[in-house]
């Protein structure tokens, strides 16, 4: 190698070293910028996750509050409906003897006596009008003649053997029962049939 070529090589050496150092610095700067951006991204992702969690919690709280309010409304409506249906329960119970007395009057009246036929007809009309009026307020007559004995609505006062009727059949109604909007006010007092060899099960 000549002296001239050696000199050129020596001059190029510092230039290459400076370029390498500059490139390294640029790489470090890029890495630092990327690291800062990545850190910012991570921070933003964490903030987003926290916001979503807060939103979910608030949404759950709102849904719970709506459900609680709806339950309170339904309970209130149920209580109001119940009060409306059964507010007349005591008053209705006091009316039952009136219907009983009218029915007894018809049972003991001599329908063959022409002199009292107008009275009997008046009592019948009064009883029908009375029953029609109380039915408008949710009362219902329980008259189970010929039906199967129902311990939830009937009270067996006596039993009688009868081979012609199925066991546990209501043979006679001694006193009619009444219910108010499905709630029993008074059970019907009845006589129940039984087979000659057995009895009535008043609990079945």
Coordinates of N, CA, C and O in Angstrom, one line a residue, residues 5-178:
X5 N -2.4 6.1 -0.2 CA -3.6 5.3 0.1 C -3.7 5.2 1.6 O -4.8 5.2 2.2
X6 N -2.6 5.1 2.3 CA -2.6 5.0 3.8 C -3.2 6.3 4.4 O -3.9 6.2 5.4
X7 N -2.8 7.4 3.8 CA -3.3 8.7 4.3 C -4.8 8.8 4.1 O -5.5 9.3 5.0
X8 N -5.3 8.4 2.9 CA -6.7 8.4 2.7 C -7.5 7.5 3.7 O -8.6 7.9 4.2
X9 N -6.9 6.4 4.0 CA -7.6 5.5 4.9 C -7.7 6.1 6.3 O -8.7 6.0 7.0
X10 N -6.5 6.7 6.7 CA -6.5 7.3 8.0 C -7.5 8.5 8.1 O -8.1 8.7 9.2
X11 N -7.7 9.2 7.0 CA -8.6 10.3 7.1 C -10.1 9.8 7.1 O -11.0 10.4 7.7
X12 N -10.4 8.7 6.5 CA -11.8 8.1 6.5 C -12.1 7.5 7.9 O -13.3 7.4 8.2
X13 N -11.2 7.1 8.6 CA -11.4 6.4 9.9 C -12.3 7.3 10.9 O -13.3 6.8 11.4
X14 N -11.9 8.5 11.1 CA -12.6 9.4 12.1 C -14.1 9.6 11.6 O -15.0 9.7 12.3
X15 N -14.2 9.7 10.2 CA -15.5 10.0 9.7 C -16.5 8.8 10.0 O -17.6 9.0 10.4
X16 N -16.0 7.6 9.8 CA -16.8 6.4 10.0 C -17.2 6.3 11.5 O -18.3 5.9 11.9
X17 N -16.2 6.6 12.4 CA -16.5 6.6 13.8 C -17.6 7.6 14.2 O -18.5 7.3 15.0
X18 N -17.5 8.8 13.6 CA -18.5 9.8 13.9 C -19.9 9.4 13.4 O -20.9 9.6 14.1
X19 N -19.9 8.8 12.2 CA -21.2 8.3 11.7 C -21.8 7.3 12.6 O -23.0 7.2 12.8
X20 N -21.0 6.4 13.1 CA -21.5 5.3 13.9 C -22.1 5.9 15.2 O -23.1 5.5 15.7
X21 N -21.4 6.8 15.8 CA -21.8 7.5 17.0 C -23.1 8.2 16.8 O -24.1 8.1 17.6
X22 N -23.3 8.9 15.7 CA -24.5 9.6 15.4 C -25.7 8.7 15.2 O -26.8 8.9 15.7
X23 N -25.4 7.6 14.5 CA -26.5 6.6 14.3 C -26.9 6.0 15.6 O -28.1 5.8 15.9
X24 N -26.0 5.7 16.5 CA -26.3 5.2 17.8 C -27.2 6.1 18.6 O -28.1 5.7 19.3
X25 N -26.8 7.4 18.5 CA -27.6 8.4 19.2 C -29.0 8.5 18.7 O -30.0 8.6 19.4
X26 N -29.1 8.4 17.4 CA -30.4 8.5 16.8 C -31.3 7.3 17.2 O -32.5 7.4 17.5
X27 N -30.6 6.1 17.3 CA -31.4 4.9 17.7 C -31.8 5.0 19.1 O -33.0 4.7 19.5
X28 N -31.0 5.6 20.0 CA -31.3 5.8 21.4 C -32.5 6.7 21.5 O -33.5 6.5 22.3
X29 N -32.5 7.8 20.7 CA -33.6 8.8 20.7 C -34.9 8.1 20.3 O -36.0 8.3 20.9
X30 N -34.8 7.3 19.2 CA -36.0 6.6 18.7 C -36.6 5.6 19.8 O -37.8 5.5 20.1
X31 N -35.6 4.9 20.4 CA -36.0 4.0 21.5 C -36.7 4.7 22.6 O -37.7 4.3 23.2
X32 N -36.1 5.9 23.0 CA -36.7 6.7 24.1 C -38.1 7.2 23.7 O -39.0 7.2 24.5
X33 N -38.2 7.6 22.4 CA -39.5 8.1 22.0 C -40.6 6.9 22.0 O -41.7 7.1 22.4
X34 N -40.1 5.7 21.5 CA -41.0 4.6 21.5 C -41.4 4.2 23.0 O -42.6 3.9 23.2
X35 N -40.4 4.2 23.9 CA -40.7 3.9 25.2 C -41.7 4.9 25.9 O -42.6 4.5 26.6
X36 N -41.5 6.1 25.6 CA -42.5 7.1 26.1 C -43.9 6.9 25.5 O -44.9 7.0 26.2
X37 N -43.9 6.6 24.2 CA -45.2 6.4 23.6 C -45.9 5.1 24.1 O -47.1 5.1 24.4
X38 N -45.1 4.1 24.3 CA -45.6 2.8 24.9 C -46.1 3.1 26.3 O -47.2 2.6 26.7
X39 N -45.4 3.8 27.1 CA -45.8 4.1 28.4 C -47.1 4.9 28.4 O -48.0 4.6 29.2
X40 N -47.2 5.9 27.5 CA -48.4 6.7 27.4 C -49.6 5.8 27.0 O -50.7 5.9 27.5
X41 N -49.3 4.9 26.1 CA -50.4 3.9 25.6 C -50.9 3.1 26.8 O -52.1 2.9 27.0
X42 N -49.9 2.6 27.6 CA -50.3 1.7 28.7 C -51.1 2.5 29.7 O -52.0 2.0 30.3
X43 N -50.7 3.8 29.9 CA -51.4 4.6 30.8 C -52.9 4.9 30.4 O -53.8 4.8 31.1
X44 N -53.0 5.1 29.0 CA -54.3 5.3 28.5 C -55.2 4.1 28.6 O -56.4 4.1 28.8
X45 N -54.5 2.9 28.3 CA -55.3 1.7 28.4 C -55.7 1.4 29.8 O -56.9 1.0 30.1
X46 N -54.9 1.7 30.8 CA -55.3 1.5 32.2 C -56.4 2.5 32.6 O -57.4 2.1 33.3
X47 N -56.3 3.7 32.1 CA -57.4 4.7 32.4 C -58.7 4.3 31.7 O -59.8 4.4 32.3
X48 N -58.6 3.7 30.5 CA -59.8 3.2 29.8 C -60.4 2.1 30.6 O -61.7 2.0 30.7
X49 N -59.6 1.1 31.0 CA -60.1 0.0 31.8 C -60.8 0.4 33.1 O -61.8 -0.1 33.4
X50 N -60.2 1.4 33.7 CA -60.8 1.9 35.0 C -62.1 2.6 34.7 O -63.1 2.4 35.4
X51 N -62.1 3.4 33.6 CA -63.4 4.1 33.2 C -64.5 3.0 32.9 O -65.7 3.2 33.3
X52 N -64.1 2.0 32.2 CA -65.1 1.0 31.8 C -65.6 0.2 33.1 O -66.8 -0.1 33.2
X53 N -64.7 0.0 34.0 CA -65.1 -0.7 35.3 C -66.0 0.2 36.1 O -67.0 -0.2 36.6
X54 N -65.7 1.5 36.1 CA -66.6 2.5 36.8 C -67.9 2.5 36.2 O -69.0 2.5 36.8
X55 N -67.9 2.6 34.8 CA -69.2 2.6 34.1 C -70.0 1.4 34.3 O -71.3 1.5 34.6
X56 N -69.4 0.2 34.4 CA -70.1 -1.0 34.6 C -70.7 -1.0 36.0 O -71.8 -1.5 36.2
X57 N -69.9 -0.6 37.0 CA -70.4 -0.5 38.4 C -71.6 0.4 38.5 O -72.6 0.1 39.1
X58 N -71.5 1.6 37.8 CA -72.6 2.5 37.9 C -73.8 2.0 37.2 O -75.0 2.2 37.6
X59 N -73.6 1.3 36.1 CA -74.7 0.7 35.3 C -75.4 -0.3 36.2 O -76.7 -0.4 36.3
X60 N -74.6 -1.1 36.9 CA -75.2 -2.2 37.8 C -76.0 -1.5 38.9 O -77.1 -2.0 39.3
X61 N -75.5 -0.4 39.4 CA -76.2 0.3 40.5 C -77.5 0.8 40.0 O -78.5 0.7 40.7
X62 N -77.5 1.4 38.8 CA -78.7 1.9 38.3 C -79.7 0.8 38.0 O -80.9 1.0 38.3
X63 N -79.3 -0.3 37.5 CA -80.2 -1.4 37.2 C -80.8 -1.9 38.5 O -82.0 -2.3 38.6
X64 N -80.0 -2.0 39.6 CA -80.5 -2.5 40.9 C -81.5 -1.5 41.4 O -82.5 -1.9 42.0
X65 N -81.2 -0.2 41.3 CA -82.1 0.8 41.8 C -83.5 0.7 41.0 O -84.5 0.9 41.6
X66 N -83.4 0.5 39.7 CA -84.6 0.4 38.9 C -85.4 -0.8 39.3 O -86.6 -0.8 39.5
X67 N -84.7 -1.9 39.6 CA -85.4 -3.2 40.0 C -86.0 -3.0 41.4 O -87.1 -3.4 41.6
X68 N -85.3 -2.3 42.3 CA -85.8 -2.1 43.6 C -87.1 -1.2 43.6 O -88.1 -1.5 44.2
X69 N -87.0 -0.2 42.7 CA -88.2 0.7 42.6 C -89.4 0.0 42.0 O -90.5 0.2 42.4
X70 N -89.1 -0.9 41.0 CA -90.2 -1.7 40.4 C -90.8 -2.6 41.4 O -92.0 -2.8 41.5
X71 N -89.9 -3.3 42.3 CA -90.5 -4.2 43.3 C -91.3 -3.4 44.3 O -92.4 -3.9 44.7
X72 N -90.9 -2.2 44.7 CA -91.6 -1.4 45.6 C -93.0 -1.0 45.0 O -94.0 -1.1 45.7
X73 N -93.0 -0.7 43.7 CA -94.2 -0.3 43.1 C -95.2 -1.5 43.0 O -96.4 -1.3 43.3
X74 N -94.6 -2.7 42.7 CA -95.5 -3.8 42.6 C -96.1 -4.2 43.9 O -97.3 -4.6 44.0
X75 N -95.2 -4.1 45.0 CA -95.7 -4.4 46.3 C -96.8 -3.4 46.7 O -97.9 -3.8 47.3
X76 N -96.6 -2.1 46.4 CA -97.6 -1.1 46.8 C -98.9 -1.4 46.0 O -100.0 -1.3 46.6
X77 N -98.8 -1.7 44.7 CA -100.0 -2.0 43.9 C -100.7 -3.2 44.5 O -102.0 -3.2 44.5
X78 N -99.9 -4.2 44.9 CA -100.6 -5.4 45.5 C -101.3 -5.1 46.8 O -102.4 -5.6 47.0
X79 N -100.7 -4.2 47.6 CA -101.3 -3.9 48.9 C -102.6 -3.1 48.7 O -103.6 -3.3 49.3
X80 N -102.5 -2.2 47.7 CA -103.7 -1.3 47.4 C -104.8 -2.2 46.8 O -106.0 -2.1 47.2
X81 N -104.4 -3.1 45.9 CA -105.5 -4.0 45.4 C -106.1 -4.9 46.4 O -107.3 -5.1 46.5
X82 N -105.2 -5.4 47.3 CA -105.7 -6.3 48.4 C -106.6 -5.5 49.3 O -107.7 -6.0 49.7
X83 N -106.2 -4.3 49.7 CA -107.1 -3.4 50.5 C -108.4 -3.1 49.9 O -109.4 -3.1 50.5
X84 N -108.3 -2.9 48.6 CA -109.6 -2.5 47.8 C -110.5 -3.7 47.8 O -111.7 -3.6 48.0
X85 N -110.0 -4.9 47.6 CA -110.8 -6.1 47.5 C -111.4 -6.5 48.8 O -112.6 -7.0 48.9
X86 N -110.7 -6.3 49.9 CA -111.1 -6.9 51.2 C -111.5 -5.8 52.2 O -111.6 -6.1 53.4
X87 N -111.6 -4.6 51.8 CA -111.9 -3.5 52.7 C -113.4 -3.7 53.2 O -113.7 -3.3 54.4
X88 N -114.2 -4.4 52.4 CA -115.6 -4.6 52.8 C -115.8 -5.9 53.5 O -116.9 -6.3 53.8
X89 N -114.7 -6.6 53.9 CA -114.9 -7.9 54.4 C -115.7 -8.0 55.7 O -116.6 -8.8 55.9
X90 N -115.4 -7.1 56.7 CA -116.1 -7.0 57.9 C -117.6 -6.6 57.7 O -118.5 -7.2 58.3
X91 N -117.8 -5.6 56.8 CA -119.1 -5.2 56.5 C -119.9 -6.3 55.9 O -121.1 -6.6 56.2
X92 N -119.2 -7.0 54.9 CA -119.9 -8.1 54.2 C -120.3 -9.2 55.2 O -121.4 -9.8 55.1
X93 N -119.4 -9.5 56.2 CA -119.7 -10.6 57.1 C -121.0 -10.2 58.0 O -121.8 -11.1 58.3
X94 N -121.1 -8.9 58.2 CA -122.3 -8.5 59.0 C -123.6 -8.6 58.2 O -124.7 -8.6 58.8
X95 N -123.5 -8.7 56.9 CA -124.7 -8.8 56.0 C -125.2 -10.2 55.9 O -126.3 -10.4 55.5
X96 N -124.3 -11.2 56.2 CA -124.7 -12.6 56.1 C -125.9 -13.0 56.9 O -126.8 -13.7 56.3
X97 N -126.1 -12.6 58.1 CA -127.3 -12.9 58.8 C -128.6 -12.4 58.1 O -129.7 -13.0 58.3
X98 N -128.5 -11.3 57.4 CA -129.7 -10.8 56.7 C -130.1 -11.8 55.6 O -131.3 -12.1 55.5
X99 N -129.1 -12.3 54.9 CA -129.5 -13.3 53.8 C -130.0 -14.6 54.5 O -130.9 -15.2 54.0
X100 N -129.4 -15.0 55.6 CA -129.8 -16.2 56.3 C -131.3 -16.1 56.8 O -132.1 -17.0 56.6
X101 N -131.6 -14.9 57.3 CA -133.0 -14.7 57.8 C -134.0 -14.7 56.7 O -135.1 -15.2 56.8
X102 N -133.7 -14.1 55.6 CA -134.6 -14.1 54.4 C -134.8 -15.5 53.9 O -135.9 -15.9 53.6
X103 N -133.7 -16.3 53.8 CA -133.8 -17.7 53.4 C -134.7 -18.5 54.4 O -135.5 -19.4 53.9
X104 N -134.5 -18.3 55.7 CA -135.2 -19.1 56.6 C -136.7 -18.7 56.5 O -137.6 -19.6 56.7
X105 N -137.0 -17.5 56.3 CA -138.4 -17.0 56.2 C -139.0 -17.8 55.0 O -140.2 -18.2 55.1
X106 N -138.3 -17.9 53.9 CA -138.9 -18.6 52.8 C -139.0 -20.1 53.0 O -140.0 -20.8 52.6
X107 N -138.1 -20.7 53.8 CA -138.2 -22.1 54.1 C -139.4 -22.5 55.0 O -140.0 -23.5 54.8
X108 N -139.7 -21.6 55.9 CA -140.8 -22.0 56.9 C -142.1 -21.4 56.4 O -143.2 -21.8 57.0
X109 N -142.1 -20.6 55.4 CA -143.4 -20.0 54.9 C -144.3 -21.1 54.3 O -143.8 -22.0 53.6
X110 N -145.6 -21.0 54.5 CA -146.6 -21.9 53.9 C -146.9 -21.4 52.5 O -147.7 -20.5 52.4
X111 N -146.3 -22.0 51.5 CA -146.5 -21.5 50.2 C -147.8 -21.8 49.6 O -148.2 -21.3 48.5
X112 N -148.6 -22.7 50.3 CA -149.9 -23.0 49.8 C -150.9 -22.0 50.4 O -152.1 -22.0 49.9
X113 N -150.5 -21.2 51.3 CA -151.5 -20.2 51.9 C -151.5 -19.0 50.9 O -150.6 -18.2 50.8
X114 N -152.7 -18.8 50.3 CA -152.9 -17.8 49.3 C -152.8 -16.4 50.0 O -152.4 -15.4 49.4
X115 N -153.1 -16.4 51.3 CA -153.1 -15.1 52.0 C -151.7 -14.5 52.1 O -151.5 -13.2 52.1
X116 N -150.7 -15.3 52.2 CA -149.3 -14.8 52.4 C -148.5 -14.9 51.2 O -147.3 -14.7 51.2
X117 N -149.0 -15.4 50.1 CA -148.2 -15.5 48.8 C -147.6 -14.2 48.4 O -146.4 -14.2 48.0
X118 N -148.3 -13.1 48.5 CA -147.7 -11.8 48.2 C -146.5 -11.5 49.1 O -145.4 -11.0 48.6
X119 N -146.6 -11.9 50.3 CA -145.5 -11.7 51.2 C -144.3 -12.5 50.8 O -143.1 -12.1 50.8
X120 N -144.6 -13.8 50.5 CA -143.5 -14.7 50.1 C -142.8 -14.2 48.9 O -141.6 -14.2 48.8
X121 N -143.6 -13.8 47.9 CA -143.0 -13.2 46.7 C -142.2 -12.0 47.0 O -141.1 -11.8 46.4
X122 N -142.6 -11.2 47.9 CA -141.8 -10.0 48.3 C -140.5 -10.4 48.9 O -139.4 -9.8 48.6
X123 N -140.5 -11.4 49.7 CA -139.3 -11.9 50.4 C -138.3 -12.4 49.3 O -137.1 -12.2 49.4
X124 N -138.9 -13.2 48.4 CA -138.1 -13.8 47.3 C -137.4 -12.7 46.5 O -136.2 -12.8 46.2
X125 N -138.2 -11.7 46.1 CA -137.6 -10.6 45.3 C -136.5 -9.9 46.1 O -135.5 -9.5 45.6
X126 N -136.8 -9.7 47.4 CA -135.8 -9.0 48.3 C -134.5 -9.8 48.4 O -133.4 -9.2 48.3
X127 N -134.6 -11.1 48.5 CA -133.5 -12.0 48.6 C -132.7 -11.9 47.3 O -131.4 -11.8 47.3
X128 N -133.4 -12.0 46.2 CA -132.7 -12.0 44.9 C -132.0 -10.7 44.7 O -130.8 -10.7 44.2
X129 N -132.6 -9.6 45.1 CA -132.0 -8.3 44.9 C -130.8 -8.1 45.8 O -129.8 -7.6 45.4
X130 N -130.9 -8.7 47.0 CA -129.8 -8.6 48.0 C -128.6 -9.4 47.5 O -127.5 -8.9 47.5
X131 N -128.8 -10.6 47.0 CA -127.7 -11.4 46.5 C -127.1 -10.8 45.2 O -125.9 -10.7 45.1
X132 N -127.9 -10.2 44.4 CA -127.4 -9.5 43.2 C -126.6 -8.3 43.5 O -125.5 -8.1 42.9
X133 N -127.0 -7.6 44.6 CA -126.2 -6.4 45.0 C -124.9 -6.8 45.6 O -123.8 -6.2 45.3
X134 N -124.8 -7.8 46.4 CA -123.6 -8.2 47.1 C -122.6 -8.8 46.1 O -121.4 -8.7 46.2
X135 N -123.2 -9.5 45.0 CA -122.3 -10.1 44.0 C -121.6 -9.0 43.2 O -120.5 -9.2 42.7
X136 N -122.1 -7.8 43.1 CA -121.5 -6.7 42.4 C -120.2 -6.3 43.1 O -119.3 -5.7 42.5
X137 N -120.1 -6.6 44.4 CA -118.9 -6.2 45.2 C -118.0 -7.4 45.4 O -117.1 -7.3 46.3
X138 N -118.1 -8.4 44.6 CA -117.2 -9.5 44.7 C -117.6 -10.7 45.6 O -116.8 -11.6 45.8
X139 N -118.8 -10.6 46.2 CA -119.2 -11.7 47.0 C -119.9 -12.8 46.2 O -120.5 -12.5 45.2
X140 N -119.7 -14.0 46.6 CA -120.3 -15.1 45.9 C -120.9 -16.1 46.9 O -120.3 -16.4 47.9
X141 N -122.1 -16.6 46.5 CA -122.8 -17.6 47.4 C -122.2 -19.0 47.1 O -121.9 -19.4 46.0
X142 N -122.0 -19.7 48.2 CA -121.5 -21.1 48.1 C -122.7 -22.0 48.4 O -123.1 -22.1 49.6
X143 N -123.2 -22.6 47.4 CA -124.4 -23.5 47.6 C -124.0 -24.8 46.9 O -124.4 -25.1 45.8
X144 N -123.4 -25.8 47.7 CA -122.8 -27.0 47.1 C -123.8 -28.2 47.0 O -123.3 -29.3 47.0
X145 N -125.0 -27.9 47.0 CA -126.0 -29.1 46.9 C -125.6 -30.0 45.8 O -125.5 -29.6 44.6
X146 N -125.4 -31.3 46.1 CA -125.1 -32.3 45.1 C -123.6 -32.4 44.7 O -123.3 -33.2 43.9
X147 N -122.8 -31.5 45.2 CA -121.4 -31.5 44.8 C -120.6 -32.3 45.8 O -121.1 -32.7 46.8
X148 N -119.3 -32.6 45.4 CA -118.4 -33.3 46.3 C -118.0 -32.4 47.4 O -117.9 -31.2 47.3
X149 N -117.9 -33.1 48.6 CA -117.5 -32.3 49.8 C -116.1 -31.7 49.6 O -115.1 -32.3 49.2
X150 N -116.0 -30.4 49.9 CA -114.7 -29.6 49.8 C -114.4 -29.0 51.1 O -115.0 -28.0 51.5
X151 N -113.4 -29.5 51.8 CA -113.1 -29.0 53.2 C -112.7 -27.6 53.2 O -112.7 -26.9 54.2
X152 N -112.3 -27.1 52.1 CA -111.8 -25.7 52.0 C -113.0 -24.7 52.0 O -112.8 -23.5 52.3
X153 N -114.2 -25.2 51.6 CA -115.4 -24.3 51.5 C -116.6 -24.9 52.2 O -117.5 -24.1 52.5
X154 N -116.5 -26.1 52.7 CA -117.7 -26.7 53.3 C -117.3 -27.1 54.7 O -116.2 -27.5 55.0
X155 N -118.3 -27.1 55.6 CA -118.2 -27.6 57.0 C -119.2 -28.7 57.2 O -120.4 -28.4 57.1
X156 N -118.7 -29.9 57.4 CA -119.7 -31.1 57.5 C -120.3 -31.0 58.9 O -119.5 -31.2 59.9
X157 N -121.6 -30.8 59.0 CA -122.3 -30.8 60.3 C -122.7 -32.2 60.7 O -122.9 -32.5 61.9
X158 N -123.0 -33.0 59.7 CA -123.4 -34.4 60.0 C -123.2 -35.2 58.7 O -122.9 -34.7 57.7
X159 N -123.3 -36.5 58.9 CA -123.1 -37.5 57.8 C -124.2 -38.5 57.9 O -124.7 -38.8 58.9
X160 N -124.6 -39.0 56.7 CA -125.7 -40.0 56.6 C -125.4 -41.0 55.6 O -124.9 -40.7 54.5
X161 N -125.7 -42.2 55.9 CA -125.5 -43.3 55.0 C -126.4 -43.2 53.8 O -127.6 -42.9 54.0
X162 N -125.9 -43.4 52.6 CA -126.7 -43.3 51.4 C -126.1 -44.1 50.3 O -125.0 -43.9 49.9
X163 N -126.8 -45.2 49.9 CA -126.3 -46.1 48.9 C -126.5 -45.6 47.5 O -125.8 -46.1 46.5
X164 N -127.3 -44.5 47.3 CA -127.6 -44.0 46.0 C -126.6 -42.9 45.6 O -126.5 -42.6 44.4
X165 N -125.9 -42.3 46.5 CA -125.0 -41.2 46.2 C -123.5 -41.7 46.5 O -123.3 -42.5 47.4
X166 N -122.6 -41.1 45.7 CA -121.2 -41.4 46.0 C -120.8 -40.9 47.4 O -121.4 -39.9 47.9
X167 N -119.9 -41.6 48.0 CA -119.4 -41.1 49.3 C -118.9 -39.7 49.2 O -118.3 -39.3 48.2
X168 N -119.0 -38.9 50.3 CA -118.5 -37.5 50.3 C -119.3 -36.6 49.4 O -118.7 -35.6 48.9
X169 N -120.6 -36.9 49.2 CA -121.4 -36.0 48.4 C -122.3 -35.1 49.3 O -122.8 -35.6 50.3
X170 N -122.4 -33.9 49.0 CA -123.2 -33.0 49.8 C -124.7 -33.3 49.6 O -125.2 -33.1 48.5
X171 N -125.4 -33.9 50.6 CA -126.8 -34.2 50.5 C -127.7 -33.1 50.7 O -128.8 -33.0 50.1
X172 N -127.3 -32.2 51.7 CA -128.2 -31.1 52.0 C -127.3 -29.9 52.5 O -126.2 -30.1 53.1
X173 N -127.8 -28.7 52.2 CA -127.1 -27.5 52.7 C -127.9 -26.9 53.8 O -129.0 -26.4 53.6
X174 N -127.4 -26.9 55.0 CA -128.1 -26.4 56.1 C -127.9 -24.8 56.2 O -128.9 -24.1 56.6
X175 N -126.8 -24.4 55.8 CA -126.6 -22.9 55.7 C -125.6 -22.6 54.6 O -124.5 -23.2 54.6
X176 N -125.9 -21.8 53.7 CA -125.0 -21.4 52.6 C -123.8 -20.7 53.0 O -123.8 -20.0 54.0
X177 N -122.7 -20.9 52.3 CA -121.5 -20.2 52.6 C -121.3 -19.0 51.7 O -122.1 -18.8 50.7
X178 N -120.3 -18.2 52.0 CA -120.0 -17.0 51.1 C -118.5 -16.8 51.1 O -117.8 -17.1 52.0

